[in-house]
Structures are given as C-alpha cells and as structure tokens.
Amino acid sequence: MENNIEKVVIASDHAGREIKEDLKEFLIGMGVEVIDMGVNNDVAVDYPDYGSPVAEKVSKGEVARGILVCGTGVGMSILANKFKNVRAALVSDVYTARMAREHNDANILVIGGRISGKGLAREMTRAWLEARFEGGRHQRRLDKIAEIEKRNNGK
Ligand code: RB5
C-alpha cells in the first residue's frame, strides 16, 4: 500500500517529545511534509496548549491529518475530540491504527509516548497513513456521530 498523505501536523507535550521527534524524522523520510507545533524541549508543559493548535488545523480542514503524543495519549485524545470534525484515535497496536482509518476515518492519530516504543510508534503511523477509509456502513456510523456533535453543539 502507498501513502497518499502529503502533509501532517504534529505536536506533543514533554512526555511525548522523544516519540514526536522520531516520528517527524520518519515522516520526512516517507516524503511527508511535517508541520511541528512543538514542544521543543523537556520542560513540563500542559498538553492542551500544544494539542489545540493541531486539532484546530484539522478541525478547520487546513491540514488533513494530525498526530499527537503525550504520556499515555489519553489527555491528547480527550482534548482533540472536543474539536468539531476531529476523529482522534488513541492507539497502541498496529491493527487498531489501521482500523482507525478503515472504519473510523480517524484524522488524528494519538500515541502514548510512555506506552509505545519508537519502532511500534512508526509502524502504527505507517499503518494509519497507508490505510484507506472503507466508507459504506462506516460512513453511516460516522454520520450519526456528526449528527450528535451538531445536536450537542453549545450545550
Ligand atoms: C504528563 O505528566 C502526562 O499527564 C501527560 O503527558 C498525559 O499522559 C496526559 O494524559
């Protein structure tokens, strides 16, 4: 399978920085343009401050795909899924990373930097980038989620 994604926006907090840096190198090696929204040192920061710019760009359709890394991935995934049109998937295995695209059309991949090693993080990223959304019944299910999002907006 081939990757058809040309650009990815990426960010982490301090706990995810090492994996973020490694994934950046990996993506560039795959010919993907990477927009790095930080963090760029090991000083402790608050993950919403770094995840929000990524989720916002994906939410607005400025960039089609994003990757977020924090310690467990939980905080970043909770945050990202607050943004309209974002479908963020926290993954820790390659099968889930692939299915997150095929069935859930996940547009943000979230990885726990204290959970997954570099090799696994790279393989999950590759699987997610190369997989294709299957549409059909899965689109119907996503439409239902989008409807719920619309209904709950502002409440
Ligand atoms: C930071 O210590 C840690 O809480 C954060 O990286 C993340 O795991 C939160 O969900």
XYZ file of N, CA and C and ligand atoms in Angstrom:
475
model
N 0.830 -1.205 0.000
C 0.000 0.000 0.000
C 0.871 1.264 0.000
N 0.318 2.317 -0.540
C 1.098 3.549 -0.594
C 0.418 4.676 0.171
N 1.238 5.503 0.775
C 0.714 6.657 1.486
C 0.329 7.760 0.488
N -0.856 8.343 0.651
C -1.252 9.445 -0.227
C -1.379 10.757 0.556
N -0.897 10.749 1.786
C -0.957 11.939 2.628
C 0.331 12.736 2.447
N 0.175 13.998 2.073
C 1.359 14.815 1.774
C 1.832 15.648 2.956
N 0.887 15.929 3.873
C 1.230 16.842 4.958
C 0.608 16.360 6.278
N 1.382 16.414 7.356
C 0.880 16.038 8.675
C 1.296 17.108 9.677
N 0.365 17.505 10.548
C 0.686 18.450 11.609
C 0.840 17.641 12.903
N 1.899 17.937 13.647
C 2.263 17.081 14.780
C 2.589 17.922 16.002
N 2.289 17.401 17.197
C 2.690 18.082 18.437
C 2.724 17.072 19.570
N 3.391 17.464 20.628
C 3.440 16.627 21.830
C 3.603 17.541 23.043
N 3.456 16.933 24.221
C 3.937 17.620 25.427
C 5.331 17.063 25.725
N 5.875 17.401 26.896
C 7.227 16.937 27.249
C 7.324 15.414 27.274
N 6.247 14.753 27.724
C 6.271 13.292 27.869
C 6.226 12.566 26.527
N 5.849 13.276 25.489
C 5.743 12.645 24.170
C 6.777 13.154 23.184
N 7.638 14.056 23.661
C 8.537 14.743 22.734
C 9.484 13.803 21.990
N 10.038 12.831 22.695
C 11.015 11.933 22.055
C 10.365 11.167 20.897
N 9.166 10.670 21.133
C 8.448 9.934 20.074
C 8.053 10.901 18.958
N 7.637 12.103 19.333
C 7.262 13.105 18.323
C 8.437 13.408 17.404
N 9.615 13.592 17.994
C 10.811 13.889 17.186
C 11.139 12.716 16.265
N 11.019 11.517 16.791
C 11.338 10.337 15.979
C 10.329 10.171 14.836
N 9.055 10.422 15.138
C 8.027 10.295 14.097
C 8.198 11.347 13.015
N 8.641 12.512 13.430
C 8.891 13.596 12.481
C 9.940 13.147 11.458
N 11.017 12.595 11.973
C 12.095 12.092 11.104
C 11.560 10.996 10.177
N 10.767 10.110 10.751
C 10.189 9.001 9.987
C 9.294 9.518 8.863
N 8.462 10.496 9.187
C 7.527 11.047 8.196
C 8.278 11.761 7.073
N 9.265 12.543 7.448
C 10.054 13.254 6.438
C 10.714 12.235 5.505
N 11.195 11.148 6.084
C 11.796 10.067 5.297
C 10.804 9.431 4.338
N 9.520 9.497 4.699
C 8.462 8.944 3.827
C 8.021 9.965 2.776
N 8.632 11.140 2.817
C 8.265 12.174 1.838
C 7.071 13.010 2.264
N 6.740 12.945 3.565
C 5.595 13.708 4.087
C 6.097 15.043 4.649
N 5.414 16.131 4.317
C 5.748 17.431 4.901
C 5.208 17.459 6.333
N 6.049 17.866 7.279
C 5.631 17.864 8.684
C 5.573 19.299 9.222
N 4.429 19.666 9.800
C 4.313 20.949 10.491
C 4.421 20.628 11.977
N 5.497 21.069 12.594
C 5.775 20.751 14.001
C 5.321 21.904 14.891
N 4.305 21.645 15.719
C 3.765 22.688 16.593
C 4.357 22.605 18.007
N 5.480 21.919 18.172
C 6.147 21.804 19.462
C 5.668 20.581 20.239
N 6.102 20.384 21.411
C 7.027 21.162 22.205
C 8.486 20.823 21.817
N 9.388 21.760 22.061
C 10.744 21.539 21.571
C 11.798 21.429 22.659
N 11.369 21.243 23.904
C 12.338 20.949 24.977
C 11.636 20.077 26.024
N 12.384 19.716 27.071
C 11.839 18.761 28.044
C 11.193 19.409 29.270
N 11.014 20.707 29.227
C 10.344 21.389 30.340
C 8.869 20.968 30.355
N 8.355 20.652 31.544
C 6.964 20.202 31.655
C 5.988 21.276 31.191
N 5.073 20.879 30.330
C 4.067 21.803 29.794
C 2.686 21.163 29.938
N 1.648 21.907 29.608
C 0.282 21.380 29.661
C -0.121 20.935 28.259
N -0.483 19.660 28.118
C -0.760 19.121 26.779
C -1.861 19.867 26.001
N -2.870 20.476 26.659
C -3.873 21.193 25.835
C -3.262 22.348 25.042
N -2.208 22.957 25.601
C -1.589 24.106 24.921
C -0.923 23.699 23.609
N -0.482 22.463 23.527
C 0.211 22.005 22.317
C -0.705 21.198 21.396
N -1.665 20.510 21.995
C -2.589 19.715 21.167
C -3.609 20.570 20.439
N -4.010 21.689 21.069
C -5.072 22.511 20.477
C -4.751 23.053 19.087
N -3.553 23.603 18.856
C -3.268 24.119 17.506
C -3.359 23.027 16.437
N -2.988 21.818 16.785
C -3.062 20.701 15.836
C -4.534 20.355 15.562
N -5.294 20.194 16.636
C -6.709 19.840 16.485
C -7.457 20.926 15.718
N -7.077 22.182 15.955
C -7.732 23.299 15.281
C -7.474 23.268 13.772
N -6.240 22.992 13.399
C -5.905 22.930 11.965
C -6.653 21.797 11.273
N -6.782 20.672 11.962
C -7.507 19.539 11.369
C -9.004 19.850 11.346
N -9.490 20.430 12.434
C -10.903 20.784 12.539
C -11.337 21.711 11.412
N -10.478 22.688 11.089
C -10.806 23.681 10.053
C -10.491 23.181 8.651
N -9.892 22.013 8.560
C -9.565 21.458 7.249
C -8.310 22.065 6.637
N -7.529 22.780 7.457
C -6.286 23.384 6.944
C -5.246 22.302 6.645
N -5.241 21.264 7.480
C -4.367 20.104 7.263
C -5.246 18.868 7.468
N -5.094 17.893 6.598
C -5.997 16.738 6.641
C -5.713 15.788 7.806
N -4.436 15.696 8.204
C -4.075 14.701 9.220
C -3.180 15.286 10.297
N -3.395 14.818 11.536
C -2.562 15.258 12.643
C -2.111 14.087 13.492
N -1.014 14.283 14.197
C -0.521 13.282 15.149
C -0.220 13.998 16.469
N -0.697 13.418 17.571
C -0.461 13.989 18.900
C 0.143 12.927 19.811
N 1.084 13.347 20.616
C 1.723 12.420 21.557
C 1.795 13.077 22.935
N 1.306 12.386 23.970
C 1.556 12.801 25.354
C 1.993 11.545 26.101
N 1.985 11.552 27.412
C 2.498 10.397 28.150
C 1.731 9.119 27.852
N 0.423 9.161 28.103
C -0.424 7.992 27.828
C -1.180 8.120 26.516
N -1.331 9.331 26.027
C -2.170 9.592 24.854
C -3.600 9.927 25.248
N -3.941 9.681 26.513
C -5.330 9.896 26.948
C -5.696 11.377 26.930
N -4.844 12.197 27.529
C -5.149 13.632 27.586
C -5.293 14.237 26.204
N -4.360 13.938 25.332
C -4.409 14.481 23.971
C -5.651 13.998 23.218
N -6.054 12.751 23.448
C -7.231 12.270 22.705
C -8.519 12.899 23.243
N -8.606 13.070 24.558
C -9.786 13.747 25.122
C -9.871 15.162 24.546
N -8.743 15.848 24.553
C -8.678 17.216 24.040
C -9.089 17.285 22.566
N -8.436 16.486 21.746
C -8.637 16.587 20.288
C -10.091 16.310 19.910
N -10.723 15.392 20.618
C -12.101 15.042 20.272
C -13.124 16.093 20.701
N -12.663 17.156 21.347
C -13.552 18.297 21.642
C -13.745 19.182 20.414
N -12.869 19.016 19.409
C -12.912 19.887 18.231
C -13.815 19.293 17.161
N -14.643 20.149 16.584
C -15.568 19.758 15.536
C -14.819 19.078 14.378
N -15.404 18.053 13.855
C -14.851 17.308 12.703
C -13.608 16.480 13.017
N -13.158 16.539 14.267
C -11.976 15.737 14.606
C -12.413 14.353 15.065
N -11.739 13.362 14.507
C -11.912 11.988 14.972
C -10.516 11.512 15.365
N -10.215 11.644 16.668
C -8.886 11.289 17.161
C -8.913 9.878 17.734
N -7.928 9.071 17.350
C -7.873 7.683 17.815
C -6.578 7.448 18.585
N -6.744 7.041 19.838
C -5.591 6.664 20.665
C -5.272 5.201 20.386
N -4.068 4.938 19.919
C -3.725 3.557 19.529
C -2.443 3.083 20.224
N -2.395 1.774 20.440
C -1.165 1.184 20.990
C -0.854 -0.146 20.306
N -1.510 -0.392 19.159
C -1.166 -1.567 18.348
C -1.434 -1.236 16.881
N -0.781 -1.974 15.999
C -0.829 -1.669 14.569
C -2.212 -1.959 13.969
N -2.861 -3.010 14.445
C -4.188 -3.358 13.920
C -5.182 -2.213 14.185
N -5.169 -1.710 15.413
C -6.092 -0.611 15.749
C -5.773 0.637 14.929
N -4.481 0.883 14.721
C -4.089 2.055 13.922
C -4.667 1.935 12.503
N -4.598 0.755 11.928
C -5.128 0.557 10.566
C -6.652 0.690 10.557
N -7.299 0.040 11.540
C -8.758 0.091 11.590
C -9.281 1.494 11.890
N -8.474 2.266 12.602
C -8.878 3.650 12.917
C -9.084 4.450 11.641
N -8.387 4.072 10.580
C -8.604 4.709 9.272
C -9.706 3.993 8.507
N -9.590 2.666 8.401
C -10.513 1.913 7.549
C -11.959 2.035 8.010
N -12.177 1.985 9.314
C -13.553 2.009 9.829
C -13.962 3.350 10.425
N -12.991 4.071 11.014
C -13.355 5.285 11.749
C -12.907 6.570 11.071
N -12.177 6.445 9.975
C -11.675 7.617 9.247
C -10.990 8.599 10.201
N -10.226 8.068 11.135
C -9.572 8.926 12.138
C -8.631 9.900 11.449
N -8.802 11.179 11.762
C -7.938 12.185 11.133
C -6.843 12.676 12.069
N -6.892 12.230 13.323
C -5.758 12.470 14.225
C -5.384 11.147 14.892
N -4.104 10.825 14.820
C -3.584 9.633 15.474
C -2.951 10.080 16.791
N -3.292 9.396 17.878
C -2.740 9.753 19.183
C -1.955 8.568 19.735
N -0.757 8.865 20.209
C 0.139 7.817 20.711
C 0.617 8.187 22.109
N 0.731 7.202 22.976
C 1.277 7.420 24.317
C 2.787 7.250 24.280
N 3.485 8.343 24.529
C 4.944 8.320 24.464
C 5.586 7.491 25.577
N 4.833 7.280 26.671
C 5.348 6.443 27.765
C 4.819 5.015 27.642
N 4.061 4.770 26.584
C 3.451 3.448 26.392
C 4.093 2.711 25.225
N 4.186 3.395 24.090
C 4.680 2.760 22.864
C 6.119 3.174 22.578
N 6.935 2.212 22.196
C 8.321 2.498 21.809
C 8.377 3.086 20.411
N 9.576 3.489 20.008
C 9.730 4.152 18.719
C 9.353 3.260 17.535
N 9.790 2.013 17.578
C 9.503 1.095 16.461
C 8.006 0.913 16.286
N 7.307 0.680 17.378
C 5.856 0.492 17.322
C 5.166 1.778 16.860
N 5.623 2.901 17.388
C 5.016 4.188 17.006
C 5.156 4.402 15.493
N 6.296 4.067 14.949
C 6.500 4.215 13.497
C 5.579 3.292 12.715
N 5.473 2.043 13.155
C 4.623 1.092 12.416
C 3.146 1.463 12.506
N 2.721 1.969 13.649
C 1.321 2.402 13.792
C 1.056 3.585 12.876
N 2.020 4.491 12.820
C 1.884 5.674 11.962
C 1.816 5.262 10.502
N 2.688 4.341 10.097
C 2.679 3.884 8.716
C 1.324 3.222 8.360
N 0.852 2.354 9.273
C -0.410 1.641 9.026
C -1.564 2.626 8.861
N -1.595 3.629 9.707
C -2.667 4.641 9.680
C -2.589 5.502 8.416
N -1.366 5.832 8.004
C -1.208 6.658 6.800
C -1.556 5.894 5.532
N -1.232 4.620 5.511
C -1.410 3.849 4.270
C -2.809 3.270 4.106
N -3.542 3.139 5.206
C -4.886 2.556 5.124
C -5.866 3.533 4.473
N -6.925 2.993 3.910
C -7.964 3.811 3.273
C -9.292 3.631 3.998
N -10.024 4.717 4.169
C -11.367 4.636 4.760
C -12.267 3.821 3.833
N -13.019 2.878 4.419
C -13.838 1.985 3.592
C -15.203 2.559 3.238
N -15.621 3.606 3.936
C -16.931 4.212 3.617
C -18.084 3.255 3.899
N -19.140 3.349 3.088
C -20.294 2.447 3.221
C -20.923 2.522 4.597
N -21.083 1.365 5.237
C -21.743 1.333 6.556
C -20.952 2.141 7.596
N -19.642 2.245 7.370
C -18.825 3.008 8.328
C -19.099 4.508 8.203
N -19.358 4.959 6.987
C -19.730 6.361 6.779
C -21.063 6.653 7.476
N -22.007 5.704 7.355
C -23.310 5.894 8.014
C -23.120 6.090 9.520
N -22.219 5.320 10.103
C -21.971 5.413 11.551
C -21.307 6.740 11.908
N -20.385 7.176 11.063
C -19.732 8.471 11.318
C -20.720 9.616 11.160
N -21.643 9.461 10.211
C -22.684 10.482 10.033
C -23.523 10.613 11.301
N -23.783 9.491 11.947
C -24.561 9.526 13.198
C -23.795 10.281 14.287
N -22.487 10.066 14.331
C -21.662 10.775 15.321
C -21.656 12.275 15.009
N -21.531 12.610 13.723
C -21.518 14.027 13.315
C -22.841 14.692 13.684
N -23.919 13.952 13.545
C -25.252 14.458 13.898
C -25.327 14.739 15.397
N -24.788 13.839 16.195
C -24.769 14.017 17.661
C -23.923 15.239 18.018
N -22.799 15.385 17.332
C -21.916 16.537 17.562
C -22.663 17.843 17.296
N -23.413 17.843 16.195
C -24.182 19.031 15.789
C -25.259 19.347 16.833
N -25.968 18.287 17.257
C -27.049 18.437 18.226
C -26.531 18.966 19.567
N -25.354 18.514 19.981
C -24.794 18.886 21.287
C -24.015 20.184 21.261
N -23.839 20.741 20.085
C -23.019 21.937 19.943
C -23.532 23.071 20.838
N -22.652 23.598 21.687
C -23.038 24.739 22.536
C -23.776 24.337 23.794
N -23.967 23.060 24.043
C -24.700 22.641 25.265
C -23.750 22.179 26.350
C 2.167 14.425 31.854
O 2.757 14.011 33.048
C 1.023 13.491 31.489
O -0.020 13.621 32.380
C 0.548 13.734 30.062
O 1.625 13.580 29.209
C -0.526 12.805 29.536
O -0.181 11.470 29.780
C -1.905 13.114 29.949
O -2.849 12.421 29.567
